[in-house]
C-alpha atoms as a printed R data frame, in Angstrom:
    type eleno elety resid chain resno       x       y       z
1   ATOM     1    CA   MET     A     1   0.000   0.000   0.000
2   ATOM     2    CA   PRO     A     2  -0.846   2.774  -0.786
3   ATOM     3    CA   HIS     A     3  -3.179   2.365  -3.723
4   ATOM     4    CA   PHE     A     4  -4.365   5.394  -5.709
5   ATOM     5    CA   ILE     A     5  -7.562   4.643  -7.605
6   ATOM     6    CA   VAL     A     6  -9.162   7.086 -10.032
7   ATOM     7    CA   GLU     A     7 -12.671   6.848 -11.401
8   ATOM     8    CA   TYR     A     8 -13.296   9.154 -14.342
9   ATOM     9    CA   THR     A     9 -16.071   9.794 -16.829
10  ATOM    10    CA   ASP     A    10 -15.392   8.542 -20.339
11  ATOM    11    CA   ASN     A    11 -16.054  11.973 -21.856
12  ATOM    12    CA   ILE     A    12 -12.574  13.123 -20.768
13  ATOM    13    CA   LYS     A    13 -10.674   9.985 -21.724
14  ATOM    14    CA   GLY     A    14  -8.690  11.626 -24.508
15  ATOM    15    CA   GLU     A    15  -7.634  14.574 -22.365
16  ATOM    16    CA   ALA     A    16  -7.154  13.048 -18.905
17  ATOM    17    CA   ASN     A    17  -3.510  11.907 -19.364
18  ATOM    18    CA   LEU     A    18  -3.747   9.675 -16.318
19  ATOM    19    CA   GLY     A    19  -0.314   8.147 -16.863
20  ATOM    20    CA   LYS     A    20   1.248  11.554 -16.208
21  ATOM    21    CA   LEU     A    21  -0.972  12.058 -13.151
22  ATOM    22    CA   PHE     A    22   0.087   8.681 -11.760
23  ATOM    23    CA   GLU     A    23   3.747   9.542 -12.309
24  ATOM    24    CA   GLU     A    24   3.350  12.711 -10.229
25  ATOM    25    CA   ILE     A    25   1.400  10.938  -7.481
26  ATOM    26    CA   HIS     A    26   4.042   8.204  -7.217
27  ATOM    27    CA   LYS     A    27   6.765  10.850  -6.850
28  ATOM    28    CA   VAL     A    28   4.912  12.319  -3.869
29  ATOM    29    CA   LEU     A    29   4.391   8.946  -2.222
30  ATOM    30    CA   ILE     A    30   7.976   7.810  -2.796
31  ATOM    31    CA   THR     A    31   9.454  10.979  -1.284
32  ATOM    32    CA   GLN     A    32   7.586  10.684   2.021
33  ATOM    33    CA   ASN     A    33  10.641   9.611   4.039
34  ATOM    34    CA   ASN     A    34   9.853   5.897   3.962
35  ATOM    35    CA   VAL     A    35   6.255   6.374   5.142
36  ATOM    36    CA   PHE     A    36   5.009   4.215   2.258
37  ATOM    37    CA   PRO     A    37   6.936   1.191   0.975
38  ATOM    38    CA   ILE     A    38   7.801   1.813  -2.682
39  ATOM    39    CA   GLY     A    39   7.055  -1.772  -3.660
40  ATOM    40    CA   GLY     A    40   3.474  -1.401  -2.450
41  ATOM    41    CA   ILE     A    41   2.537   1.752  -4.369
42  ATOM    42    CA   ARG     A    42  -0.079   1.146  -7.061
43  ATOM    43    CA   SER     A    43  -2.204   3.390  -9.269
44  ATOM    44    CA   ARG     A    44  -5.100   2.461 -11.491
45  ATOM    45    CA   ALA     A    45  -7.933   4.076 -13.369
46  ATOM    46    CA   ILE     A    46 -11.502   2.998 -13.856
47  ATOM    47    CA   GLU     A    47 -13.271   4.508 -16.849
48  ATOM    48    CA   LEU     A    48 -16.964   5.076 -16.246
49  ATOM    49    CA   ASN     A    49 -19.327   4.611 -19.159
50  ATOM    50    CA   GLU     A    50 -22.606   4.800 -17.252
51  ATOM    51    CA   TYR     A    51 -23.026   7.907 -15.089
52  ATOM    52    CA   ARG     A    52 -25.091  11.029 -14.642
53  ATOM    53    CA   VAL     A    53 -23.786  14.340 -13.320
54  ATOM    54    CA   ALA     A    54 -25.937  17.124 -11.857
55  ATOM    55    CA   ASP     A    55 -29.153  17.594 -13.864
56  ATOM    56    CA   GLY     A    56 -27.803  15.747 -16.908
57  ATOM    57    CA   THR     A    57 -28.269  18.687 -19.281
58  ATOM    58    CA   GLU     A    58 -24.574  19.334 -19.936
59  ATOM    59    CA   ASP     A    59 -21.646  17.117 -20.895
60  ATOM    60    CA   ASP     A    60 -20.388  17.302 -17.315
61  ATOM    61    CA   ALA     A    61 -17.403  15.231 -16.221
62  ATOM    62    CA   PHE     A    62 -15.900  14.120 -12.959
63  ATOM    63    CA   VAL     A    63 -12.785  12.556 -11.525
64  ATOM    64    CA   HIS     A    64 -12.941  10.900  -8.123
65  ATOM    65    CA   ALA     A    65  -9.772   9.557  -6.527
66  ATOM    66    CA   VAL     A    66  -9.355   7.284  -3.546
67  ATOM    67    CA   LEU     A    67  -6.083   6.921  -1.693
68  ATOM    68    CA   LYS     A    68  -6.134   3.654   0.245
69  ATOM    69    CA   ILE     A    69  -3.547   3.235   2.983
70  ATOM    70    CA   GLY     A    70  -2.996   0.952   5.920
71  ATOM    71    CA   ALA     A    71  -3.779   2.432   9.323
72  ATOM    72    CA   GLY     A    72  -1.104   3.825  11.598
73  ATOM    73    CA   ARG     A    73   0.316   6.901   9.858
74  ATOM    74    CA   PRO     A    74   0.325  10.162  11.833
75  ATOM    75    CA   GLU     A    75  -2.561  12.569  11.147
76  ATOM    76    CA   GLU     A    76  -0.107  15.277  10.074
77  ATOM    77    CA   THR     A    77   1.425  12.968   7.461
78  ATOM    78    CA   LYS     A    78  -1.967  11.916   6.096
79  ATOM    79    CA   LYS     A    79  -3.122  15.518   5.849
80  ATOM    80    CA   GLU     A    80   0.083  16.633   4.133
81  ATOM    81    CA   VAL     A    81   0.062  13.777   1.625
82  ATOM    82    CA   CYS     A    82  -3.622  14.187   0.781
83  ATOM    83    CA   SER     A    83  -3.339  17.970   0.414
84  ATOM    84    CA   THR     A    84  -0.323  17.595  -1.858
85  ATOM    85    CA   ILE     A    85  -2.006  14.940  -3.997
86  ATOM    86    CA   PHE     A    86  -5.192  16.969  -4.342
87  ATOM    87    CA   GLU     A    87  -3.181  20.045  -5.380
88  ATOM    88    CA   ILE     A    88  -1.471  17.915  -8.039
89  ATOM    89    CA   MET     A    89  -4.884  16.741  -9.237
90  ATOM    90    CA   LYS     A    90  -6.187  20.318  -9.445
91  ATOM    91    CA   GLU     A    91  -3.123  21.422 -11.405
92  ATOM    92    CA   HIS     A    92  -3.235  18.348 -13.664
93  ATOM    93    CA   PHE     A    93  -6.860  18.960 -14.630
94  ATOM    94    CA   SER     A    94  -6.744  22.789 -14.613
95  ATOM    95    CA   SER     A    95  -6.756  23.273 -18.389
96  ATOM    96    CA   LEU     A    96  -9.539  20.747 -18.767
97  ATOM    97    CA   MET     A    97 -11.542  22.583 -16.108
98  ATOM    98    CA   GLU     A    98 -11.071  25.867 -17.971
99  ATOM    99    CA   ASN     A    99 -12.801  24.386 -21.017
100 ATOM   100    CA   ARG     A   100 -15.614  22.275 -19.577
101 ATOM   101    CA   TYR     A   101 -17.624  21.499 -16.465
102 ATOM   102    CA   LEU     A   102 -15.589  19.171 -14.293
103 ATOM   103    CA   ALA     A   103 -15.846  18.043 -10.673
104 ATOM   104    CA   LEU     A   104 -12.753  16.789  -8.840
105 ATOM   105    CA   SER     A   105 -12.853  14.921  -5.548
106 ATOM   106    CA   MET     A   106 -10.626  12.720  -3.466
107 ATOM   107    CA   GLU     A   107 -10.985  10.667  -0.310
108 ATOM   108    CA   LEU     A   108  -8.628   8.887   2.022
109 ATOM   109    CA   VAL     A   109  -9.502   5.351   3.091
110 ATOM   110    CA   GLU     A   110  -7.588   3.777   5.946
111 ATOM   111    CA   PHE     A   111  -8.011   0.139   6.721
112 ATOM   112    CA   SER     A   112  -6.871  -2.260   9.361
113 ATOM   113    CA   GLU     A   113  -4.357  -4.951   8.461
114 ATOM   114    CA   ALA     A   114  -6.842  -7.473   9.863
115 ATOM   115    CA   GLY     A   115  -8.680  -8.992   6.940
116 ATOM   116    CA   THR     A   116  -6.185  -8.007   4.247
117 ATOM   117    CA   TYR     A   117  -4.039 -10.550   2.448
118 ATOM   118    CA   LYS     A   118  -0.911  -9.693   0.454
119 ATOM   119    CA   HIS     A   119   1.880 -11.529  -1.300
120 ATOM   120    CA   ASN     A   120   4.504  -9.434  -3.081
121 ATOM   121    CA   ASN     A   121   8.087  -9.968  -4.217
122 ATOM   122    CA   ILE     A   122   8.478  -6.366  -5.425
123 ATOM   123    CA   HIS     A   123   9.389  -5.016  -1.969
124 ATOM   124    CA   ALA     A   124  12.679  -6.934  -1.925
125 ATOM   125    CA   ARG     A   125  13.922  -4.838  -4.852
126 ATOM   126    CA   PHE     A   126  13.793  -1.671  -2.727
127 ATOM   127    CA   ILE     A   127  15.362  -2.981   0.475
128 ATOM   128    CA   ASN     A   128  18.741  -1.330   1.068
129 ATOM   129    CA   LYS     A   129  18.106   1.334  -1.568
């Protein structure tokens, strides 16, 4: 962990450039002084084809991100990381927002290690780096 998951409306698919957004988000997470293990960082996007925004009269769009992390990080760290990520999102989508109706949102989800199952050989690559 962490996992950064983006849901976005298909009417911005050609302009969203989510690969670039993910690159910027990973940079933030990696530079958090070993708060998040590099080998656990994941990003993914879910394109939404069925949705309705507001009253449905415009070609409105939205992007909703979820940052999922394991419990135990200090409140200050969580606030700083989330604020930084949301600022990156606002900057990333700023030109799109200038040209169309667009809603951006993000939430933090913390979960207990109880009930989660993981198996990963990626972490070993970053030990002693």
